[in-house]
Amino acid sequence: MERVIYLVDMQSFYASIEKVIQPQLEDKPVVVAGDPKQRSGIILAACPVAKTYGVKAAEPLWKARAKCSTLHVVKPRMGLYIDISMQITRILEKYSDLVEVYSIDEQFVDVTHTVHLFKNKYYMANAIHDEILDTLGIESRIGIGPTKVLAKMACDHFAKKHPSGMYELTQESVQTDLWPLPIGALFGVGRRMESHFVRMGLHTIGSLANHPLIWIKKRFGINGEVLFRFSHGIDPSPVTKRTHVKQKAIGHHMTLPKDYVEKEAILVVLRELAEEVARRARKQHYLGSGISLYIRGHDFERHDGFKRQIKLAHPTALSDDIFQAAKQLFLDSWHHQPVRAVSVTLTQLEEKTTRQLSLFDDSIKKEALADVIDNIKETYGAASIIRASSLTEAGQAKIRADKIGGHWK
Ligand SMILES: [Mg+2]
């Protein structure tokens, strides 16, 4: 049975959120950007109005200001954006239980087994678009395809440019729609692979698709074979739930708005991830004795990330224990390469009641305190208590939960 997969992408995600929260900015050129004095003075998101001035994401702030003197610059609030991203996941989960969070503003939904509830797949996609818009005020674009790679490319190369914000790539349209595109447009082809292919005379996706596979394999191994398959729209990888961790592990992942290079900034993120993991473990009455850390660098092709694990002496659900372990793993393996994404996971879970009480540490007291904090957060919102370290620029946990409550119904 051919699958029906959507890739749902939010338009100018960060800037759109800011416009919903600050309606006075609605028709103004708005960008979300870091501190202009720092390396982070880079545009993370530009709203459609700013784009009409030629302002683009990833360009330095000074350049954007030169193009548009009336530019409104808003500082990023990652915690808030992550929170909205999670609300979008919850909306998508009404349409299918197979939702995979691909990045903060892109999620895959496999609707193969639920699409029959709607007139057709386009009506269903429209319903998703409208519900996100009505609930959160954010425009989305949807790529449709029988595989993840086709849904993704349908979105990136067509839906975003299409007035309807929607586009479908089928196995049949691969040849006419996809093959004429430059090789760099093929999902998975980074700048390095692009120059390799171009040097071989493979300028378009079609030229790769029609190149003998045996040569591609010889030159690039398994990676080349995967890209060759992508050029034909072939991608058997399933849409896998990434939001609800089945009780074997509790993890939290964060893709950063830019590459982080300072140790202190990365440690702030690690602490926030550890707190979120610990909070969820406590809420579900779990303790875990394994901690794993995953760091992804900025160059996916060069595999400059790493994954490390450690086993603790005692099972825990305390953020400080988790943080200290993650920090140790990080410092042991990090060689100052830029960091793009981080996850911290608590593994080897057990029910809290089965634990032997350790009377020789003060973990009972710490747990009692943690419970109090959890309760305050549940009652007054996640932003009611945050660590001082989260108030630094690197802090991602500045969740303006109460503010969202005030502006969204
Ligand atoms: Mg987007």
XYZ file of C-alpha atoms and ligand atoms in Angstrom:
410
model
C 0.000 0.000 0.000
C 1.410 3.344 -0.983
C 1.898 5.614 1.984
C 0.589 9.150 2.358
C 3.092 11.353 4.160
C 2.965 15.057 4.902
C 5.845 17.316 5.784
C 4.281 20.241 7.605
C 6.524 23.292 7.708
C 5.839 26.556 9.526
C 6.289 29.758 7.560
C 8.918 32.093 9.073
C 8.268 30.243 12.317
C 10.024 32.459 14.882
C 8.939 35.707 13.215
C 5.348 34.450 12.885
C 5.181 33.657 16.600
C 6.485 37.106 17.494
C 3.836 38.705 15.302
C 1.075 36.772 17.004
C 2.330 37.835 20.419
C 2.998 41.409 19.365
C 0.097 42.231 17.017
C 1.374 45.785 16.560
C 4.168 44.243 14.455
C 1.761 42.485 12.153
C 2.352 44.490 8.979
C 5.905 45.570 9.862
C 9.139 44.078 8.548
C 10.234 41.837 11.414
C 13.308 39.682 11.890
C 14.354 37.516 14.784
C 18.058 37.918 15.419
C 20.577 37.671 18.201
C 22.652 40.384 19.782
C 24.258 42.515 17.033
C 27.438 42.876 19.111
C 27.970 39.151 19.160
C 28.545 36.490 16.557
C 24.852 35.841 16.900
C 23.923 39.019 15.069
C 22.551 36.799 12.350
C 18.987 36.723 11.067
C 17.319 33.536 12.327
C 13.982 34.256 10.705
C 12.584 36.986 8.484
C 8.873 37.592 8.079
C 7.354 37.797 4.577
C 7.201 41.627 4.824
C 10.942 41.796 5.590
C 11.597 39.420 2.711
C 10.028 41.879 0.270
C 12.964 44.166 1.119
C 15.356 41.373 0.167
C 16.121 40.463 3.771
C 17.059 36.812 4.090
C 17.525 34.355 6.910
C 21.167 33.628 7.851
C 22.477 37.005 6.754
C 24.126 39.404 9.220
C 21.922 41.996 10.853
C 23.902 44.962 9.499
C 23.297 43.773 5.955
C 19.568 43.443 6.573
C 19.421 46.914 8.126
C 21.106 48.350 5.062
C 18.324 46.896 2.925
C 15.495 47.933 5.224
C 15.872 50.876 7.582
C 12.516 50.285 9.310
C 13.398 46.728 10.290
C 12.054 45.567 13.662
C 14.553 43.297 15.369
C 13.247 40.870 17.963
C 15.485 38.744 20.152
C 14.929 35.002 19.916
C 12.950 33.235 22.632
C 13.754 29.626 21.923
C 11.912 28.220 24.892
C 8.730 29.815 23.664
C 9.262 28.534 20.120
C 9.854 25.007 21.390
C 6.655 25.229 23.391
C 4.672 26.283 20.304
C 6.353 23.505 18.321
C 5.073 21.028 20.901
C 1.572 22.481 20.589
C 1.763 21.903 16.838
C 2.735 18.275 17.484
C -0.366 17.916 19.627
C -2.547 19.278 16.823
C -0.947 16.910 14.293
C -1.473 13.960 16.608
C -5.213 14.458 16.225
C -4.811 13.446 12.577
C -2.459 10.497 13.038
C -0.479 8.927 15.839
C 2.556 8.809 13.539
C 4.093 12.243 13.969
C 7.834 12.743 13.740
C 9.365 16.001 14.853
C 11.989 16.658 12.206
C 13.067 20.107 13.345
C 11.574 22.865 15.449
C 9.350 24.003 12.580
C 8.978 20.851 10.487
C 7.129 17.657 11.317
C 6.350 14.526 9.327
C 2.886 13.008 9.598
C 2.078 9.582 8.144
C -1.676 9.645 7.459
C -1.845 6.427 5.411
C -4.303 4.860 7.833
C -6.393 7.931 8.652
C -6.676 9.755 5.334
C -9.867 7.816 4.495
C -11.635 9.827 7.212
C -11.409 12.823 4.887
C -12.633 13.359 1.353
C -9.056 13.053 0.105
C -5.464 13.801 1.118
C -5.692 17.436 -0.007
C -8.761 18.102 2.148
C -6.981 16.545 5.090
C -3.884 18.650 4.502
C -6.105 21.724 4.295
C -7.788 20.810 7.567
C -4.381 20.567 9.247
C -3.289 23.888 7.798
C -6.507 25.589 8.938
C -6.411 24.144 12.429
C -2.822 25.332 12.994
C -3.742 28.771 11.652
C -6.933 29.049 13.720
C -5.342 27.776 16.926
C -1.923 29.415 16.815
C -2.104 32.050 14.091
C 0.771 30.550 12.125
C 0.839 29.814 8.400
C 2.116 26.414 7.356
C 3.111 24.793 4.109
C 2.591 21.126 3.412
C 4.547 18.815 1.145
C 2.809 15.560 0.245
C 4.455 12.379 -0.963
C 4.553 8.587 -0.766
C 7.923 8.756 1.018
C 9.493 11.112 3.518
C 12.092 12.318 1.071
C 9.442 13.219 -1.525
C 7.238 14.947 1.064
C 10.248 16.957 2.238
C 11.303 18.010 -1.249
C 7.676 18.687 -2.250
C 7.580 21.168 0.615
C 11.008 22.772 0.232
C 11.072 23.196 -3.531
C 7.410 23.537 -4.467
C 4.890 24.105 -1.656
C 6.836 27.097 -0.313
C 6.620 28.791 -3.718
C 3.115 27.671 -4.558
C 0.269 30.095 -3.760
C -1.726 27.290 -2.142
C 1.200 26.436 0.155
C 0.739 22.825 -0.769
C 2.346 20.482 -3.269
C 2.463 16.787 -3.977
C 5.332 14.825 -5.469
C 4.376 11.388 -6.692
C 6.495 8.537 -7.932
C 5.190 9.452 -11.406
C 6.109 13.147 -11.165
C 9.681 12.550 -9.983
C 10.923 12.667 -13.548
C 9.137 15.867 -14.576
C 9.255 17.797 -11.297
C 12.380 16.634 -9.516
C 14.909 15.662 -12.127
C 15.329 19.138 -13.683
C 16.341 20.624 -10.298
C 20.044 21.284 -9.553
C 21.831 18.456 -7.750
C 22.194 20.627 -4.636
C 18.414 20.553 -4.257
C 18.437 16.805 -3.609
C 17.731 16.057 0.036
C 20.925 14.938 1.770
C 23.302 16.637 -0.654
C 25.392 19.149 1.269
C 27.885 21.568 -0.147
C 30.665 18.988 -0.169
C 28.699 16.307 -1.999
C 27.359 18.917 -4.371
C 30.846 19.883 -5.509
C 31.824 16.206 -5.880
C 28.811 15.569 -8.094
C 29.288 18.748 -10.119
C 32.919 17.796 -10.734
C 31.650 14.479 -12.090
C 29.370 16.398 -14.448
C 26.221 15.569 -12.491
C 24.532 18.961 -12.379
C 20.919 17.961 -11.882
C 19.032 15.431 -9.792
C 18.110 13.695 -13.037
C 21.734 13.305 -14.057
C 22.448 11.460 -10.802
C 19.328 9.338 -11.223
C 20.492 8.265 -14.666
C 24.111 7.645 -13.737
C 25.113 3.982 -13.349
C 24.571 3.077 -9.715
C 27.677 0.896 -9.664
C 29.907 3.934 -10.289
C 28.146 5.976 -7.644
C 28.576 3.136 -5.154
C 32.232 2.707 -6.015
C 32.923 6.400 -5.516
C 30.685 7.228 -2.516
C 29.761 3.909 -0.915
C 26.477 3.486 0.904
C 25.916 7.247 1.186
C 26.052 7.520 -2.601
C 23.583 4.678 -2.959
C 21.135 6.363 -0.578
C 21.341 9.622 -2.540
C 20.862 7.729 -5.795
C 17.686 6.203 -4.356
C 16.519 9.626 -3.171
C 16.919 10.914 -6.736
C 14.296 8.312 -7.680
C 12.086 9.283 -4.743
C 12.810 5.990 -2.998
C 13.010 6.127 0.784
C 11.665 3.241 2.843
C 12.329 4.963 6.182
C 9.196 5.056 8.328
C 7.724 8.082 10.052
C 8.616 7.304 13.629
C 7.149 8.930 16.669
C 9.765 11.143 18.187
C 7.639 13.005 20.660
C 6.422 10.318 23.007
C 9.240 8.232 24.297
C 7.970 4.795 25.215
C 8.988 4.210 28.789
C 12.433 2.788 27.995
C 13.991 6.193 28.031
C 13.124 9.815 28.572
C 15.009 12.166 26.335
C 14.898 15.722 25.218
C 16.377 17.057 22.019
C 17.124 20.594 20.991
C 18.188 21.949 17.623
C 19.849 25.268 18.292
C 19.011 28.432 16.381
C 22.666 28.677 15.322
C 25.946 26.918 15.911
C 27.065 27.204 19.504
C 30.816 27.421 20.001
C 31.217 28.656 23.578
C 31.466 26.018 26.267
C 29.419 28.025 28.754
C 26.565 28.470 26.301
C 26.434 24.760 25.540
C 26.462 23.940 29.246
C 23.450 26.205 29.759
C 21.592 24.220 27.112
C 22.690 20.945 28.707
C 21.331 22.074 32.045
C 17.987 22.993 30.541
C 17.721 19.659 28.779
C 18.634 17.885 32.024
C 15.914 19.801 33.856
C 13.291 18.954 31.292
C 14.265 15.271 31.310
C 14.261 15.188 35.115
C 10.893 16.927 35.318
C 9.319 14.413 32.953
C 10.900 11.456 34.754
C 9.535 12.689 38.091
C 6.119 13.309 36.653
C 5.945 9.712 35.461
C 7.518 8.391 38.662
C 10.606 7.006 37.000
C 14.221 6.874 37.995
C 16.976 6.131 35.511
C 20.524 5.010 35.934
C 21.861 5.626 32.440
C 22.540 9.009 30.899
C 23.241 9.448 27.245
C 24.351 12.555 25.451
C 24.137 13.205 21.751
C 25.879 16.146 20.153
C 25.475 16.980 16.502
C 27.926 19.273 14.808
C 27.067 21.770 12.111
C 28.316 19.580 9.276
C 26.160 16.503 9.117
C 28.161 14.934 6.324
C 31.416 15.049 8.182
C 29.920 13.269 11.180
C 31.435 15.763 13.550
C 29.030 14.895 16.346
C 29.215 12.206 18.965
C 27.120 10.045 21.231
C 28.263 8.976 24.687
C 26.712 7.102 27.568
C 27.435 6.652 31.202
C 26.018 4.503 33.977
C 25.367 6.149 37.318
C 25.976 4.551 40.685
C 22.380 5.228 41.764
C 19.216 5.687 39.725
C 18.036 9.276 39.744
C 15.388 11.737 38.585
C 17.299 14.789 39.735
C 18.290 17.374 37.185
C 21.594 18.054 38.855
C 22.662 14.398 38.677
C 21.642 14.240 35.042
C 23.328 17.537 34.265
C 26.603 16.590 35.962
C 26.744 13.302 34.039
C 25.908 14.966 30.728
C 28.453 17.681 31.409
C 31.174 15.132 32.101
C 30.341 13.252 28.893
C 30.410 16.501 26.978
C 33.695 17.799 28.349
C 35.369 14.420 27.802
C 34.544 14.297 24.102
C 34.113 17.839 22.855
C 36.932 19.330 20.817
C 35.510 22.817 20.393
C 33.677 21.989 17.189
C 30.491 24.048 16.635
C 27.393 22.409 18.093
C 24.072 22.466 16.253
C 21.885 20.045 18.148
C 21.961 18.408 21.549
C 19.999 15.708 23.266
C 20.102 14.336 26.761
C 18.410 11.059 27.586
C 17.746 9.227 30.820
C 17.828 5.469 30.230
C 17.527 2.214 32.173
C 14.336 3.420 33.784
C 12.685 1.818 36.771
C 9.584 2.609 38.815
C 10.333 4.901 41.682
C 8.710 2.653 44.284
C 11.090 -0.204 43.646
C 14.135 1.813 44.528
C 16.260 1.136 47.529
C 16.479 4.241 49.605
C 19.945 5.546 49.963
C 20.188 7.059 53.410
C 23.666 8.304 52.902
C 22.887 11.133 50.582
C 20.416 13.940 50.707
C 18.570 12.845 47.594
C 15.298 12.514 49.492
C 15.418 16.158 50.473
C 16.422 17.155 46.972
C 13.555 15.164 45.531
C 11.090 16.824 47.858
C 12.333 20.210 46.691
C 12.131 19.099 43.071
C 8.521 18.026 43.609
C 7.670 21.454 44.986
C 9.247 23.115 41.969
C 7.397 20.793 39.603
C 4.119 21.691 41.281
C 4.764 25.402 40.953
C 5.590 24.940 37.286
C 2.442 22.914 36.692
C 0.306 25.528 38.401
C 1.873 28.769 37.268
C 3.548 27.756 34.034
C 7.020 26.670 33.093
C 8.415 30.200 33.175
C 7.534 30.763 36.806
C 10.786 29.260 38.001
C 13.863 29.210 35.857
C 17.503 29.031 36.689
C 19.528 32.208 36.582
C 21.722 30.591 33.925
C 18.711 30.425 31.629
C 18.464 34.193 31.683
C 21.739 34.470 29.813
C 21.661 34.847 26.073
C 22.308 31.142 25.568
C 19.317 30.235 27.673
C 16.668 28.430 25.703
C 14.207 27.843 28.525
C 12.790 31.322 28.720
C 9.412 29.902 28.107
C 6.890 32.671 28.272
C 4.231 30.166 29.100
C 2.036 32.662 30.890
C 2.384 35.089 28.026
C 1.215 32.442 25.589
C -1.699 31.791 27.904
C -2.517 35.477 27.753
C -2.461 35.730 24.003
C -3.733 32.403 22.841
C -7.001 30.971 23.874
Mg 9.927 26.887 8.147
